[in-house]
Short mmCIF file of C-alpha atoms in Angstrom, two decimals:
data_model
loop_
_atom_site.label_atom_id
_atom_site.label_comp_id
_atom_site.label_asym_id
_atom_site.label_seq_id
_atom_site.Cartn_x
_atom_site.Cartn_y
_atom_site.Cartn_z
CA MET A 23 -45.01 5.42 94.58
CA THR A 24 -41.86 6.81 93.08
CA PRO A 25 -41.48 5.55 89.52
CA GLN A 26 -38.41 3.42 88.96
CA ALA A 27 -35.71 4.67 86.65
CA PRO A 28 -35.89 3.01 83.26
CA THR A 29 -33.53 0.07 82.83
CA PRO A 30 -30.90 0.79 80.15
CA ALA A 31 -31.61 -1.14 76.98
CA TYR A 32 -29.36 -4.16 76.58
CA ARG A 33 -27.76 -4.41 73.16
CA ARG A 34 -26.70 -7.87 72.15
CA LEU A 35 -23.29 -7.80 70.49
CA SER A 36 -22.72 -9.52 67.20
CA VAL A 37 -20.14 -12.31 67.02
CA GLU A 38 -17.63 -9.93 65.44
CA GLU A 39 -18.27 -7.19 68.00
CA ARG A 40 -17.96 -9.59 70.94
CA ARG A 41 -14.75 -11.09 69.59
CA ALA A 42 -13.31 -7.61 69.07
CA GLN A 43 -14.30 -6.69 72.63
CA LEU A 44 -12.48 -9.71 74.05
CA LEU A 45 -9.39 -9.04 71.92
CA ASP A 46 -9.32 -5.41 73.06
CA ALA A 47 -9.47 -6.52 76.68
CA ALA A 48 -6.73 -9.10 76.14
CA LEU A 49 -4.48 -6.63 74.31
CA SER A 50 -4.89 -4.12 77.12
CA LEU A 51 -3.74 -6.75 79.63
CA PHE A 52 -0.91 -8.13 77.46
CA ALA A 53 0.26 -4.56 76.91
CA HIS A 54 1.39 -4.26 80.51
CA ARG A 55 1.87 -7.83 81.72
CA ALA A 56 3.66 -10.86 80.33
CA PRO A 57 1.24 -13.36 78.72
CA GLU A 58 1.95 -16.03 81.33
CA GLU A 59 0.80 -13.58 84.01
CA VAL A 60 -2.61 -13.05 82.39
CA SER A 61 -5.41 -15.56 83.04
CA LEU A 62 -8.70 -16.06 81.24
CA ASP A 63 -10.39 -14.85 84.41
CA ASP A 64 -8.45 -11.59 84.05
CA VAL A 65 -9.62 -11.21 80.46
CA ALA A 66 -13.22 -12.00 81.40
CA GLU A 67 -13.15 -9.44 84.22
CA ALA A 68 -11.60 -6.76 81.98
CA ALA A 69 -14.26 -7.37 79.33
CA GLY A 70 -17.09 -7.56 81.86
CA VAL A 71 -18.13 -11.06 80.78
CA SER A 72 -18.04 -14.58 82.18
CA ARG A 73 -15.12 -16.97 81.82
CA PRO A 74 -17.28 -19.51 79.89
CA LEU A 75 -18.06 -16.79 77.34
CA VAL A 76 -14.33 -16.24 76.74
CA TYR A 77 -13.97 -19.99 76.19
CA ARG A 78 -16.90 -19.96 73.78
CA TYR A 79 -15.04 -17.55 71.51
CA PHE A 80 -11.59 -18.97 72.16
CA PRO A 81 -12.04 -22.70 72.88
CA GLY A 82 -8.29 -23.16 72.65
CA GLY A 83 -7.92 -21.18 75.85
CA LYS A 84 -5.25 -18.60 76.57
CA GLN A 85 -2.92 -19.83 73.83
CA GLN A 86 -5.53 -19.20 71.13
CA LEU A 87 -6.46 -15.86 72.67
CA TYR A 88 -2.80 -14.81 72.88
CA GLU A 89 -2.17 -15.72 69.24
CA ALA A 90 -5.27 -13.79 68.15
CA ALA A 91 -4.16 -10.77 70.18
CA LEU A 92 -0.68 -11.07 68.72
CA ARG A 93 -2.09 -11.08 65.18
CA SER A 94 -4.10 -7.97 66.01
CA ALA A 95 -1.02 -6.19 67.38
CA ALA A 96 1.06 -7.38 64.42
CA GLU A 97 -1.47 -5.90 62.01
CA GLU A 98 -1.22 -2.57 63.80
CA LEU A 99 2.57 -2.66 63.60
CA ARG A 100 2.46 -3.45 59.88
CA HIS A 101 0.47 -0.29 59.34
CA CYS A 102 3.19 1.75 61.06
CA PHE A 103 5.41 1.43 57.98
CA ASP A 104 2.56 1.80 55.47
CA GLU A 105 3.40 5.36 54.46
CA PRO A 106 2.36 7.01 51.15
CA ARG A 107 5.18 6.87 48.59
CA GLU A 108 5.35 10.62 48.15
CA GLY A 109 8.06 13.15 48.97
CA PRO A 110 11.62 12.61 50.28
CA LEU A 111 12.42 9.35 52.05
CA VAL A 112 13.64 10.78 55.37
CA PRO A 113 10.34 12.52 56.29
CA ARG A 114 8.44 9.36 55.31
CA LEU A 115 10.67 7.20 57.48
CA THR A 116 10.36 9.72 60.30
CA ARG A 117 6.56 9.50 60.27
CA ALA A 118 6.67 5.69 60.19
CA LEU A 119 9.01 5.59 63.20
CA ASP A 120 6.80 8.06 65.05
CA ARG A 121 3.91 5.59 64.73
CA TYR A 122 6.14 2.65 65.66
CA LEU A 123 7.49 4.31 68.82
CA THR A 124 3.98 5.42 69.79
CA PHE A 125 2.93 1.77 69.63
CA VAL A 126 5.96 0.71 71.69
CA ALA A 127 5.29 3.38 74.31
CA GLY A 128 1.62 2.43 74.50
CA HIS A 129 2.43 -1.23 75.14
CA ASP A 130 5.29 -0.32 77.47
CA ALA A 131 6.52 -3.22 79.63
CA GLY A 132 4.50 -5.78 77.71
CA PHE A 133 6.17 -4.99 74.39
CA ALA A 134 8.89 -7.61 74.80
CA ALA A 135 6.48 -10.34 75.83
CA LEU A 136 3.93 -9.36 73.22
CA LEU A 137 6.14 -9.03 70.15
CA GLN A 138 9.67 -10.11 70.93
CA GLY A 139 9.21 -13.63 72.28
CA GLY A 140 10.58 -14.90 75.56
CA SER A 141 7.16 -16.03 76.76
CA VAL A 142 6.22 -19.50 77.93
CA VAL A 143 3.31 -19.35 75.48
CA GLU A 144 5.61 -18.70 72.53
CA THR A 145 5.21 -21.24 69.72
CA SER A 146 6.28 -21.61 66.11
CA ARG A 147 3.03 -19.86 65.16
CA THR A 148 3.66 -16.83 67.36
CA THR A 149 7.24 -16.65 66.09
CA ALA A 150 5.94 -16.71 62.51
CA ILE A 151 3.49 -13.90 63.28
CA VAL A 152 6.26 -11.68 64.66
CA ASP A 153 8.62 -12.52 61.80
CA GLY A 154 5.83 -11.60 59.40
CA VAL A 155 5.84 -8.08 60.86
CA ARG A 156 9.58 -7.80 60.23
CA ARG A 157 9.25 -9.02 56.66
CA ALA A 158 6.34 -6.68 55.98
CA ALA A 159 8.32 -3.74 57.36
CA ALA A 160 11.26 -4.66 55.13
CA GLU A 161 9.00 -4.84 52.07
CA HIS A 162 7.53 -1.44 52.86
CA ILE A 163 10.98 0.12 53.20
CA LEU A 164 12.28 -1.48 50.00
CA SER A 165 9.25 -0.15 48.16
CA HIS A 166 10.04 3.33 49.55
CA LEU A 167 13.53 2.88 48.12
CA LYS A 168 11.90 1.98 44.78
CA VAL A 169 13.74 -1.33 44.57
CA ALA A 170 11.67 -4.06 42.95
CA ASP A 171 14.30 -6.80 43.01
CA PRO A 172 16.68 -6.19 45.94
CA GLY A 173 19.94 -8.10 46.05
CA PRO A 174 21.11 -9.93 49.17
CA ARG A 175 23.27 -7.08 50.51
CA LEU A 176 20.55 -4.44 50.30
CA ARG A 177 17.89 -6.82 51.62
CA MET A 178 20.16 -7.82 54.51
CA THR A 179 20.96 -4.19 55.30
CA VAL A 180 17.28 -3.28 55.57
CA ARG A 181 16.43 -6.29 57.74
CA MET A 182 19.44 -5.67 60.00
CA TRP A 183 18.24 -2.11 60.53
CA ILE A 184 14.74 -3.32 61.43
CA THR A 185 16.31 -5.64 64.01
CA ALA A 186 18.28 -2.66 65.36
CA VAL A 187 15.05 -0.64 65.66
CA GLU A 188 13.46 -3.44 67.70
CA ALA A 189 16.51 -3.73 69.97
CA ALA A 190 16.70 0.04 70.45
CA SER A 191 12.99 0.11 71.34
CA LEU A 192 13.45 -2.50 74.05
CA ILE A 193 16.48 -0.72 75.49
CA TRP A 194 14.55 2.55 75.34
CA LEU A 195 11.84 1.04 77.54
CA ASP A 196 14.48 -0.30 79.96
CA GLU A 197 15.98 3.19 80.15
CA GLY A 198 12.68 4.77 81.15
CA LYS A 199 11.96 6.01 77.60
CA GLN A 200 15.13 8.03 77.46
CA PRO A 201 16.26 9.73 75.29
CA PRO A 202 12.98 11.38 74.29
CA ALA A 203 11.12 9.62 71.49
CA ASP A 204 11.83 12.31 68.90
CA GLU A 205 15.58 12.08 69.57
CA LEU A 206 15.51 8.29 69.33
CA ARG A 207 13.52 8.52 66.10
CA ASP A 208 15.97 10.95 64.50
CA TRP A 209 18.92 8.81 65.60
CA LEU A 210 17.38 5.69 64.07
CA VAL A 211 16.74 7.52 60.79
CA GLU A 212 20.37 8.69 60.75
CA GLN A 213 21.50 5.11 61.41
CA PHE A 214 19.49 3.89 58.43
CA VAL A 215 21.14 6.39 56.12
CA ALA A 216 24.53 5.46 57.62
CA VAL A 217 24.17 1.71 57.10
CA LEU A 218 22.98 2.26 53.53
CA THR A 219 26.07 4.38 52.91
CA VAL A 220 28.37 1.71 54.32
CA THR A 221 26.74 -1.01 52.22
CA ALA A 222 26.98 1.23 49.15
CA GLY A 223 30.77 0.87 49.34
CA ARG A 224 30.39 -2.87 48.63
CA ASP A 225 27.21 -3.08 46.58
CA GLU A 226 26.42 -1.14 43.39
CA GLN A 227 22.65 -1.58 43.80
CA THR A 228 22.77 0.08 47.22
CA ALA A 229 25.12 2.73 45.86
CA SER A 230 22.50 3.55 43.23
CA VAL A 231 19.86 3.86 45.96
CA VAL A 232 22.09 6.22 47.98
CA ARG A 233 22.75 8.38 44.90
CA ALA A 234 19.04 8.59 44.22
CA LEU A 235 18.34 9.58 47.84
CA SER A 236 21.06 12.24 47.76
CA SER A 237 19.66 13.63 44.53
CA ALA A 238 16.12 13.74 45.93
CA ASP A 239 17.24 15.44 49.15
CA GLY A 240 19.52 17.83 47.34
#
């Protein structure tokens, strides 16, 4: 008799490992399809598990799974702007935008549904998660500017620019990722410097920031 090939050892996943596996599968699906187009059966198939197992970890169904996936994606986006506070601002901002646009490109058509709302599964909780990313990005940028107590004009300028980055990212996807990512990145950095300069004409705190940036770059 021909000996049978040994059966691969089955490794039971821990609760944390299984949950991470399901979230990875969900994120992969949400990255390219709107949340309302993804079913729990789709997630189960992508993860190679049964539908009841998905429910065991996410008894709230797709809504709970979507919110958990959104939190995971939001955490990744927060890290995009978490750049060491060393060296001139422009190279730091350039590296942060490189990571941000890499995330956008990786999630492609699902970026709007995943992080910008417009989904039938959007709730006040999902909106709060996304807004938390914007606020965290603003805090990171203000810390790069070395401003501990920003006034309303500077704070508004930074948050307006973050909104512009989001809008430009969505348009960039609609335009088939044109212009190239490095050109879009450089343009967005130039826009940030430009809006700071405009605000500096009306706000002494921002003017001080612009002078400090000019001194550091010069």
